[in-house]
Coordinates of C-alpha atoms and ligand atoms in Angstrom, one line a residue:
Chain A
M1 CA -127.6 -296.0 54.8
T2 CA -125.4 -293.2 53.9
S3 CA -125.3 -291.7 50.6
P4 CA -122.4 -292.1 48.8
R5 CA -119.8 -290.4 48.9
G6 CA -117.4 -288.7 46.5
Q7 CA -119.9 -286.9 44.2
I8 CA -118.3 -283.5 42.1
D9 CA -120.5 -280.2 41.3
I10 CA -118.3 -278.2 39.2
S11 CA -121.0 -274.7 38.3
G12 CA -119.8 -272.4 35.6
V13 CA -116.5 -271.8 36.7
T14 CA -113.9 -269.2 35.1
K15 CA -110.0 -268.7 35.7
R16 CA -108.0 -266.5 34.3
F17 CA -104.4 -266.5 33.7
R18 CA -101.6 -263.1 33.3
I19 CA -98.5 -264.1 31.0
K20 CA -97.3 -260.9 30.2
D21 CA -99.3 -259.2 31.7
R22 CA -102.1 -260.2 29.1
P23 CA -105.0 -261.9 30.8
L24 CA -105.5 -265.2 29.9
L25 CA -108.7 -267.8 29.4
A26 CA -108.3 -270.4 30.4
L27 CA -111.9 -272.1 31.7
D28 CA -114.5 -270.2 30.3
Q29 CA -117.7 -271.2 32.5
I30 CA -117.4 -274.9 32.8
S31 CA -120.1 -276.7 34.0
L32 CA -119.9 -281.2 34.8
S33 CA -121.4 -283.1 38.2
V34 CA -119.6 -286.0 38.8
A35 CA -121.3 -288.8 40.3
P36 CA -120.3 -290.5 43.0
G37 CA -118.0 -294.1 42.4
E38 CA -118.3 -292.9 38.5
F39 CA -114.7 -293.4 35.5
V40 CA -114.3 -290.2 34.1
S41 CA -112.1 -289.3 31.0
I42 CA -111.2 -285.6 30.2
V43 CA -109.8 -284.6 26.8
G44 CA -108.7 -282.0 24.8
P45 CA -105.9 -280.6 23.2
S46 CA -102.8 -279.0 25.0
G47 CA -103.6 -276.2 26.5
C48 CA -107.6 -275.9 26.6
G49 CA -107.2 -276.0 30.9
K50 CA -107.5 -279.8 31.8
S51 CA -105.1 -279.3 34.1
T52 CA -106.4 -275.7 35.2
L53 CA -109.6 -278.0 36.7
L54 CA -108.2 -281.1 38.5
R55 CA -105.7 -278.4 40.4
L56 CA -109.3 -276.4 41.0
L57 CA -110.3 -280.0 42.2
A58 CA -107.9 -280.2 44.0
G59 CA -107.7 -276.9 45.7
L60 CA -103.9 -276.0 44.1
E61 CA -105.4 -273.3 42.8
R62 CA -108.7 -271.1 43.2
A63 CA -111.9 -270.2 40.8
D64 CA -112.1 -266.6 39.5
S65 CA -116.2 -267.3 39.8
G66 CA -118.0 -269.8 39.6
R67 CA -118.3 -273.0 42.3
L68 CA -116.5 -276.4 42.7
V69 CA -118.7 -278.8 45.2
K70 CA -117.6 -282.4 46.8
D71 CA -120.1 -283.7 48.3
G72 CA -122.4 -280.4 49.0
T73 CA -119.0 -278.8 50.3
E74 CA -117.1 -276.3 48.6
I75 CA -113.5 -276.5 47.6
S76 CA -111.5 -274.3 49.0
G77 CA -108.6 -276.3 49.6
P78 CA -106.7 -279.6 49.3
S79 CA -107.7 -282.1 51.8
L80 CA -107.3 -286.0 51.9
D81 CA -110.2 -287.1 50.6
R82 CA -109.4 -285.5 47.2
G83 CA -106.3 -287.6 46.0
L84 CA -104.4 -286.2 43.0
V85 CA -101.9 -288.0 40.6
F86 CA -99.4 -285.9 38.4
Q87 CA -97.9 -287.2 35.1
E88 CA -94.2 -287.3 37.2
P89 CA -94.2 -289.0 39.9
R90 CA -92.6 -286.6 42.5
L91 CA -91.4 -288.6 44.6
F92 CA -89.3 -287.3 48.0
P93 CA -86.0 -289.0 45.7
W94 CA -84.7 -288.8 50.1
L95 CA -87.3 -291.8 50.6
T96 CA -87.7 -294.4 50.4
V97 CA -90.9 -296.1 47.9
V98 CA -91.8 -296.2 52.2
Q99 CA -91.2 -293.6 53.4
N100 CA -93.1 -291.8 50.6
I101 CA -96.5 -293.7 50.5
T102 CA -96.3 -293.0 54.5
L103 CA -96.2 -289.2 53.7
G104 CA -99.6 -289.6 52.6
L105 CA -100.7 -291.0 56.0
Q106 CA -98.7 -288.9 58.3
N107 CA -102.3 -286.1 59.0
Q108 CA -104.2 -288.5 59.5
R109 CA -104.8 -289.8 63.2
M110 CA -104.5 -294.3 63.1
S111 CA -102.3 -295.8 65.1
R112 CA -98.4 -296.9 64.1
A113 CA -100.0 -300.0 63.1
E114 CA -102.4 -299.2 61.4
R115 CA -99.9 -296.9 59.7
R116 CA -97.9 -299.5 58.4
R117 CA -100.7 -302.0 57.6
G118 CA -102.6 -299.2 55.1
V119 CA -99.4 -298.8 53.5
A120 CA -98.0 -302.5 53.1
E121 CA -101.6 -302.5 51.8
H122 CA -101.0 -299.9 48.9
I123 CA -97.9 -301.4 48.9
D124 CA -99.2 -304.7 47.7
L125 CA -102.6 -302.7 45.4
V126 CA -100.1 -300.9 43.1
G127 CA -97.5 -304.5 43.0
L128 CA -94.6 -302.3 44.2
A129 CA -94.6 -305.1 46.7
G130 CA -90.3 -306.5 47.1
F131 CA -89.2 -302.4 46.5
E132 CA -90.1 -301.1 49.4
N133 CA -87.3 -300.0 50.3
A134 CA -85.8 -299.1 46.7
Y135 CA -85.2 -295.4 45.9
P136 CA -86.5 -293.8 44.0
H137 CA -83.5 -292.9 41.4
Q138 CA -84.0 -296.5 41.3
L139 CA -87.3 -297.3 40.1
S140 CA -88.5 -297.5 36.9
G141 CA -90.7 -294.7 35.4
G142 CA -93.4 -297.3 35.6
M143 CA -93.0 -298.2 38.9
A144 CA -92.1 -294.4 40.1
Q145 CA -96.0 -294.1 39.4
R146 CA -97.4 -296.7 41.1
A147 CA -95.8 -295.0 44.1
A148 CA -97.6 -292.1 42.9
I149 CA -100.2 -294.1 43.3
A150 CA -100.3 -295.3 46.4
R151 CA -99.1 -292.4 47.7
A152 CA -102.7 -290.6 46.8
L153 CA -105.1 -293.8 47.6
V154 CA -103.6 -294.8 50.8
N155 CA -105.8 -291.7 52.4
R156 CA -108.7 -293.6 50.8
P157 CA -109.5 -290.0 48.9
E158 CA -113.7 -290.2 48.5
V159 CA -112.2 -288.7 44.7
L160 CA -109.1 -289.8 42.4
L161 CA -107.7 -287.1 40.2
L162 CA -104.7 -288.4 37.4
D163 CA -103.4 -285.8 35.5
E164 CA -101.7 -287.3 32.3
P165 CA -100.4 -290.1 35.3
F166 CA -99.2 -293.1 32.1
G167 CA -98.4 -289.5 29.5
A168 CA -94.4 -290.3 29.9
L169 CA -94.7 -294.1 29.9
D170 CA -93.7 -296.6 27.1
A171 CA -97.1 -297.8 25.4
L172 CA -96.1 -301.2 27.3
T173 CA -96.1 -300.7 30.5
R174 CA -99.3 -297.4 29.8
A175 CA -101.4 -300.3 29.0
R176 CA -100.1 -302.4 32.4
L177 CA -100.8 -299.1 34.5
Q178 CA -104.3 -298.7 32.6
G179 CA -105.4 -302.4 33.5
E180 CA -104.4 -301.8 37.2
L181 CA -105.9 -298.8 37.4
Q182 CA -109.1 -299.9 36.2
R183 CA -108.8 -303.4 38.7
I184 CA -108.5 -300.5 41.6
W185 CA -110.8 -298.3 40.6
A186 CA -113.0 -301.3 41.0
H187 CA -112.3 -302.3 44.3
E188 CA -111.9 -299.7 45.8
G189 CA -115.7 -298.4 44.0
I190 CA -114.3 -294.8 44.4
T191 CA -114.6 -292.0 41.8
M192 CA -111.8 -290.7 40.0
L193 CA -111.5 -288.2 37.0
L194 CA -108.3 -288.6 34.5
V195 CA -107.0 -286.5 31.9
T196 CA -105.3 -287.9 29.3
H197 CA -104.3 -286.9 25.9
D198 CA -104.4 -290.4 24.4
V199 CA -108.4 -291.3 23.3
D200 CA -107.9 -295.2 23.9
E201 CA -106.9 -294.6 27.3
A202 CA -110.3 -292.7 27.8
V203 CA -112.2 -294.6 26.0
I204 CA -111.1 -298.3 27.7
L205 CA -111.6 -296.4 30.9
G206 CA -113.6 -293.6 31.4
D207 CA -118.0 -294.1 32.2
R208 CA -118.2 -290.4 30.1
V209 CA -115.3 -288.8 28.5
V210 CA -115.9 -285.1 28.3
V211 CA -113.7 -282.9 25.5
M212 CA -112.5 -280.3 26.0
A213 CA -111.3 -276.9 23.8
P214 CA -108.7 -274.5 23.8
R215 CA -109.0 -270.9 23.8
P216 CA -111.2 -270.5 25.9
G217 CA -110.5 -273.4 26.9
R218 CA -114.2 -275.4 27.8
I219 CA -116.3 -278.6 27.8
A220 CA -117.2 -279.0 23.5
R221 CA -118.7 -282.7 24.4
G222 CA -119.7 -285.4 26.8
V223 CA -119.9 -289.2 25.4
E224 CA -121.2 -291.7 27.1
V225 CA -119.0 -295.1 26.9
D226 CA -122.4 -297.9 27.5
L227 CA -119.7 -300.7 28.3
P228 CA -119.0 -303.1 31.0
H229 CA -115.6 -302.8 32.6
P230 CA -113.4 -304.4 32.0
R231 CA -112.5 -303.5 28.7
I232 CA -110.9 -305.3 25.5
R233 CA -109.1 -302.6 24.2
A234 CA -110.1 -304.6 20.4
D235 CA -113.9 -304.2 20.7
D236 CA -115.6 -302.9 17.8
R237 CA -117.8 -300.2 19.7
L238 CA -114.9 -299.3 21.5
V239 CA -113.2 -298.4 18.4
R240 CA -116.1 -296.4 16.9
L241 CA -116.6 -294.2 20.3
R242 CA -112.6 -293.7 19.5
N243 CA -113.5 -292.9 16.1
D244 CA -115.7 -290.6 17.2
I245 CA -114.2 -288.3 19.2
I246 CA -110.8 -288.4 17.1
L247 CA -113.4 -287.0 14.3
G248 CA -114.6 -284.5 16.8
L249 CA -111.0 -283.3 18.3
E250 CA -110.4 -282.4 14.4
A251 CA -113.2 -280.8 13.6
D252 CA -112.6 -278.5 17.1
E253 CA -109.3 -278.1 16.2
A254 CA -110.0 -276.6 12.1
S255 CA -112.3 -274.4 13.6
T256 CA -110.8 -273.2 16.3
N257 CA -107.9 -272.5 13.9
A258 CA -110.7 -270.9 11.2
Q259 CA -111.8 -267.8 14.1
R260 CA -108.4 -267.1 14.7
P261 CA -107.2 -265.3 11.9
A262 CA -110.5 -262.9 13.0
A263 CA -109.5 -263.5 16.3
A264 CA -106.7 -261.7 15.8
Chain B
M1 CA -74.9 -282.0 43.7
T2 CA -76.4 -278.9 44.6
D3 CA -72.8 -277.2 44.4
V4 CA -73.6 -273.3 45.9
A5 CA -70.0 -272.1 46.2
A6 CA -68.8 -269.1 48.1
P7 CA -68.5 -266.3 46.9
N8 CA -64.4 -265.8 45.9
G9 CA -65.1 -269.4 47.9
P10 CA -62.4 -272.3 46.3
R11 CA -64.8 -274.7 44.5
I12 CA -64.4 -278.5 45.9
A13 CA -61.2 -280.1 45.3
P14 CA -60.3 -282.9 42.4
S15 CA -59.1 -285.5 42.7
V16 CA -56.3 -286.9 45.3
H17 CA -53.8 -288.2 42.6
R18 CA -54.4 -284.9 40.6
G19 CA -53.8 -282.9 42.8
L20 CA -50.9 -284.5 45.1
V21 CA -49.4 -283.3 42.1
L22 CA -48.1 -279.9 42.0
P23 CA -46.5 -280.1 46.6
V24 CA -44.3 -283.1 45.6
A25 CA -43.4 -281.4 42.7
L26 CA -42.9 -278.4 44.9
L27 CA -41.2 -280.4 47.6
A28 CA -38.4 -281.7 44.7
A29 CA -38.0 -278.6 44.0
W30 CA -36.8 -277.2 47.1
E31 CA -34.9 -280.6 47.9
L32 CA -33.4 -279.9 44.8
S33 CA -32.6 -276.3 44.9
S34 CA -31.6 -276.3 48.2
R35 CA -28.7 -279.9 47.6
L36 CA -27.7 -278.0 44.9
G37 CA -26.8 -275.2 46.4
L38 CA -29.9 -272.9 43.7
A39 CA -30.7 -271.4 47.5
D40 CA -29.3 -269.8 51.0
P41 CA -30.1 -272.2 53.5
R42 CA -30.8 -269.9 55.5
F43 CA -33.7 -269.4 53.9
L44 CA -34.4 -271.8 52.7
P45 CA -32.7 -275.1 54.7
P46 CA -33.3 -278.9 53.0
L47 CA -36.2 -281.1 54.1
E48 CA -34.3 -283.1 56.4
I49 CA -33.4 -280.5 58.5
I50 CA -37.1 -279.9 58.3
A51 CA -38.1 -283.6 59.0
R52 CA -35.3 -283.4 62.0
S53 CA -36.9 -280.2 63.6
G54 CA -40.2 -282.1 63.0
W55 CA -38.8 -284.6 64.5
H56 CA -37.4 -282.3 67.7
E57 CA -40.4 -280.9 68.2
M58 CA -42.9 -284.1 68.1
M59 CA -40.1 -286.1 70.7
E60 CA -39.7 -282.9 73.4
G61 CA -41.2 -279.6 72.2
R62 CA -44.9 -278.5 72.2
L63 CA -46.0 -280.0 68.7
W64 CA -48.2 -281.9 70.2
G65 CA -50.1 -279.1 72.9
D66 CA -49.8 -276.6 69.6
L67 CA -51.5 -278.9 67.3
L68 CA -53.9 -280.4 70.1
A69 CA -55.0 -276.7 71.1
S70 CA -55.3 -275.2 67.1
L71 CA -56.9 -278.4 66.2
R72 CA -59.8 -277.4 69.6
R73 CA -59.8 -274.1 68.8
D74 CA -61.0 -274.8 65.0
L75 CA -63.4 -277.1 66.5
S76 CA -65.1 -275.1 68.8
G77 CA -65.4 -272.0 66.0
F78 CA -66.4 -274.4 63.3
G79 CA -68.7 -276.5 65.9
L80 CA -70.5 -273.2 66.8
G81 CA -70.3 -271.3 63.5
A82 CA -71.8 -274.2 61.5
T83 CA -75.0 -274.0 64.1
I84 CA -76.1 -270.2 63.8
G85 CA -75.0 -270.7 60.2
I86 CA -78.0 -273.5 59.1
A87 CA -80.7 -271.6 62.3
L88 CA -79.3 -268.3 60.4
G89 CA -79.4 -269.8 57.0
T90 CA -82.9 -271.3 57.4
V91 CA -84.7 -268.4 58.7
L92 CA -83.4 -266.1 56.2
G93 CA -84.4 -269.4 53.2
L94 CA -88.3 -269.5 54.4
S95 CA -89.3 -265.9 55.9
R96 CA -89.9 -263.2 53.4
L97 CA -89.6 -261.2 56.0
A98 CA -86.7 -261.7 57.1
D99 CA -85.1 -262.3 53.7
R100 CA -85.7 -259.1 53.0
I101 CA -84.9 -257.1 56.7
L102 CA -81.6 -259.2 57.1
T103 CA -79.7 -260.0 53.3
P104 CA -79.1 -257.1 52.8
W105 CA -77.2 -256.9 56.6
F106 CA -75.7 -260.2 56.1
N107 CA -74.2 -259.2 52.8
G108 CA -72.7 -256.4 53.1
L109 CA -70.7 -257.2 55.4
K110 CA -70.0 -259.6 54.1
Q111 CA -68.0 -257.6 52.2
I112 CA -66.0 -256.6 55.4
A113 CA -62.7 -259.1 55.3
L114 CA -62.4 -261.3 57.5
V115 CA -59.2 -260.0 59.7
A116 CA -60.6 -256.8 59.7
W117 CA -63.0 -257.8 62.3
I118 CA -60.5 -258.6 65.2
P119 CA -60.1 -255.5 66.1
L120 CA -63.5 -255.5 67.3
I121 CA -63.9 -259.0 68.3
S122 CA -60.3 -257.9 70.1
M123 CA -62.8 -255.0 72.1
W124 CA -65.2 -257.2 72.6
F125 CA -64.3 -260.6 73.9
G126 CA -61.1 -259.1 74.7
F127 CA -57.5 -261.6 74.0
D128 CA -57.9 -264.8 74.9
E129 CA -59.2 -268.5 74.2
A130 CA -63.5 -267.1 73.9
A131 CA -62.0 -264.1 71.2
K132 CA -60.3 -266.9 69.0
V133 CA -63.2 -268.7 68.9
V134 CA -65.8 -266.2 67.7
F135 CA -63.1 -265.1 64.8
V136 CA -62.8 -268.7 63.4
A137 CA -67.3 -269.1 64.0
L138 CA -67.3 -266.0 61.8
A139 CA -65.7 -267.7 59.1
A140 CA -66.8 -270.5 58.7
C141 CA -70.8 -269.4 59.7
I142 CA -70.3 -267.0 56.8
P143 CA -70.5 -270.0 54.1
V144 CA -72.5 -271.8 55.9
V145 CA -75.5 -269.4 55.9
L146 CA -75.2 -268.6 52.0
N147 CA -75.5 -271.8 51.4
T148 CA -78.2 -274.0 53.4
Q149 CA -80.2 -270.5 53.3
E150 CA -80.1 -270.9 49.2
G151 CA -80.8 -274.5 49.4
V152 CA -83.5 -274.3 51.9
R153 CA -85.7 -271.0 49.3
A154 CA -84.7 -273.7 46.3
A155 CA -87.1 -276.8 47.9
P156 CA -89.3 -277.8 44.0
L157 CA -92.0 -276.4 43.4
P158 CA -93.6 -279.5 42.7
L159 CA -92.9 -281.1 45.3
I160 CA -94.4 -278.1 47.4
E161 CA -97.7 -278.7 45.4
V162 CA -97.5 -282.6 46.8
G163 CA -97.0 -281.5 50.4
R164 CA -99.6 -279.2 49.6
T165 CA -101.9 -281.6 48.4
L166 CA -100.8 -284.4 51.1
R167 CA -102.3 -281.1 54.0
F168 CA -98.4 -280.8 55.3
S169 CA -98.4 -278.2 58.8
R170 CA -95.5 -276.2 58.8
T171 CA -93.1 -278.1 60.5
Q172 CA -93.7 -281.2 57.8
F173 CA -93.0 -278.7 55.1
L174 CA -89.8 -277.3 57.3
L175 CA -88.9 -281.4 57.9
R176 CA -89.4 -283.7 55.4
L177 CA -89.2 -280.5 52.5
H178 CA -87.3 -277.7 52.8
L179 CA -84.8 -279.0 54.9
P180 CA -83.6 -282.3 52.8
A181 CA -84.0 -280.8 49.7
A182 CA -81.6 -278.0 50.6
L183 CA -79.1 -281.1 52.4
P184 CA -76.7 -281.3 49.4
S185 CA -76.6 -277.6 49.5
I186 CA -76.3 -277.4 53.5
L187 CA -73.7 -279.6 53.8
T188 CA -71.6 -278.0 50.8
G189 CA -71.4 -275.5 52.8
L190 CA -70.9 -277.1 56.4
H191 CA -67.2 -278.3 54.0
L192 CA -66.4 -274.9 53.1
G193 CA -67.1 -273.6 56.9
L194 CA -65.1 -276.9 57.7
I195 CA -61.9 -275.0 55.1
Y196 CA -62.6 -270.7 56.5
A197 CA -62.7 -272.4 59.8
W198 CA -58.9 -273.8 59.8
L199 CA -58.5 -270.3 57.9
A200 CA -59.2 -268.5 61.0
T201 CA -57.8 -270.3 63.1
V202 CA -54.1 -269.9 61.9
G203 CA -55.1 -265.9 61.2
A204 CA -56.2 -266.0 64.3
E205 CA -52.9 -268.0 65.8
Y206 CA -50.5 -264.5 64.5
F207 CA -53.0 -262.0 65.1
M208 CA -54.7 -261.8 68.5
A209 CA -52.8 -262.6 71.3
V210 CA -49.8 -265.4 71.3
G211 CA -50.6 -268.9 72.6
P212 CA -50.9 -272.5 72.4
G213 CA -50.8 -273.4 68.4
I214 CA -49.3 -274.2 64.8
G215 CA -49.6 -270.2 64.4
G216 CA -48.1 -269.4 67.2
L217 CA -45.2 -272.2 67.0
I218 CA -44.9 -270.8 63.9
I219 CA -44.5 -266.7 65.2
A220 CA -41.4 -268.6 68.0
G221 CA -39.7 -270.0 65.1
R222 CA -39.3 -266.4 63.8
E223 CA -38.4 -264.8 66.8
R224 CA -35.7 -267.4 67.3
F225 CA -34.9 -267.3 63.6
D226 CA -35.5 -270.7 62.7
M227 CA -36.7 -271.2 60.1
P228 CA -37.0 -275.2 59.7
L229 CA -39.6 -274.3 62.5
V230 CA -41.4 -271.8 60.8
L231 CA -41.6 -274.0 57.6
L232 CA -42.5 -277.0 59.8
G233 CA -45.7 -275.4 60.5
I234 CA -46.4 -274.3 57.3
L235 CA -46.2 -277.7 56.6
I236 CA -48.4 -278.9 59.1
L237 CA -50.5 -276.0 58.1
G238 CA -50.6 -276.9 54.6
C239 CA -51.5 -280.6 55.6
I240 CA -54.3 -280.4 58.3
G241 CA -55.5 -277.9 55.9
F242 CA -55.9 -281.5 52.7
A243 CA -57.0 -283.7 55.4
I244 CA -59.7 -281.8 57.1
D245 CA -60.8 -281.0 53.0
R246 CA -61.1 -284.2 52.3
M247 CA -62.8 -285.9 55.0
A248 CA -65.4 -283.7 54.6
G249 CA -65.6 -284.2 50.7
W250 CA -65.9 -287.9 52.3
I251 CA -68.8 -287.4 54.6
E252 CA -70.4 -285.2 52.1
H253 CA -70.7 -287.7 50.0
R254 CA -71.9 -290.5 52.4
L255 CA -74.5 -288.2 53.6
I256 CA -76.7 -287.5 50.0
R257 CA -77.6 -292.1 50.0
W258 CA -80.2 -291.4 47.1
H259 CA -78.4 -289.3 44.5
Ligands
ADP1 N1 -99.9 -271.1 36.3 C1 -99.8 -270.4 35.0 N2 -100.0 -270.0 35.1 C2 -100.8 -268.8 33.5 N3 -100.4 -269.6 32.5 C3 -101.2 -270.6 33.1 C4 -100.3 -271.7 34.3 N4 -101.0 -272.5 33.9 C5 -102.2 -272.6 32.9 N5 -102.0 -271.1 32.0 C6 -102.0 -271.2 31.1 O1 -102.9 -272.0 31.2 C7 -103.6 -272.1 29.5 C8 -104.6 -274.5 30.3 O2 -103.6 -274.2 31.0 P1 -103.3 -276.2 31.7 O3 -104.2 -276.7 32.6 O4 -101.5 -276.9 31.8 O5 -104.2 -276.4 29.9 P2 -103.9 -278.4 29.1 O6 -103.6 -279.1 30.8 O7 -105.0 -278.9 28.7 O8 -102.3 -278.6 27.9 C9 -103.0 -272.4 28.8 O9 -102.7 -271.8 28.0 C10 -101.5 -272.3 30.4 O10 -100.3 -271.7 29.1
MG2 MG1 -101.3 -280.3 31.4

């Protein structure tokens, strides 16, 4: 039996940016391992490097030092076995839903019929049946984000990276899409890394919640969510976990602010 | 719609109705002044005489032949200029090296008034049809290059990143992203190119060897001091220019369905 794929190992990763000639330590010595099929949520205040971490994993950025490894191979650029969903749907406005999702498959070696079948399956998977020929400007925010998720999944990636995918949606749509994402994850059995600023979302979906802290961007702690899926929002243990995480984030913030005058 | 106008280029026309107010008012003033004897009919003949001249030219004169000759010249020049313009604009928009090498040249050359090219073009291509078409092509090419370059270069970074995560090849980037993203801009360039081509057609007919064409008709009228014929020619030029502009606007609107 082949071992399941989708293992991620990040060790000692540092990433710097320059803003107006001043160096900025976006990520400082990050280490994190994710098991195949695991769902990891990443939370933290804005600017702590969550997007940068996902972009490194997607291969859109290069680390200054440290290693990012997927299934034993160092990540050196984008690959179809790592899908990325951005905060905005980023659909091509001149293509319909079907055409946008098909974009994901154009570099996959398969027959026309297989391609059509793959796209149709994923349209069903994200609940967009009936909107195949709509243009992006005709879709609601929630539907556009479903299409973006389908485009990232249609390649059957082993790892799906999601960067605050529901951040711009209203509460109701967000709750519905969280449910769908949970179902998709169970169905596909792939590794998922979800960046979110919504702690509720993080604990409902994650097997584990990684909490990050800013200046410099680093991992503050990891919290196991040892509850069976699918989960119920009102579960006492979930609510307790959520409160702990929020208290921790507030404490991080207080200590960072206390350090700041000294550092400046 | 991205609306990158060429330097000093006309903006796309507003609604037809507003566009008609001024010409109609001018025609009315014209008719009134010649009827009331305010203007010398040798310089400003009444509209009726012009209409009669038009009828005459249509029935037994060379009007249709001239019109056809001008339109053919206009469209061949435009086709040539637009093809070169889109190709050159795409290269300039995509290749930073080409941009650095060619754009300063291009910007310098486009400062030269179009009619100043006529002697050079005449020396290279002679005085007849080929030279006129080349001149029209040059005029049409300039706004097409500028707008295509602008549009191709302006492909949104967020979509470029999507292309990278989906492992687009160079060709896929060009065909799936840069060209479609540039389409509104390219259409604006083509629209301006059509307007410029028509102006250049008239210019070529005025300044290069006399041949069939509306410009030739006007010059013939001048030589015979046939004022109605001259004014008829000018009215036709204006109407065709107007029709070309409206038609281009309509096609542009149709082609960009996703807006
Ligand atoms: N391309 C970039 N150039 C310069 N600075 C950047 C760039 N991308 C991110 N940063 C900076 O790095 C830090 C982390 O950014 P980011 O990863 O987007 O944080 P988060 O997603 O947690 O809000 C921020 O201070 C941000 O301003
Ligand atoms: Mg972010």
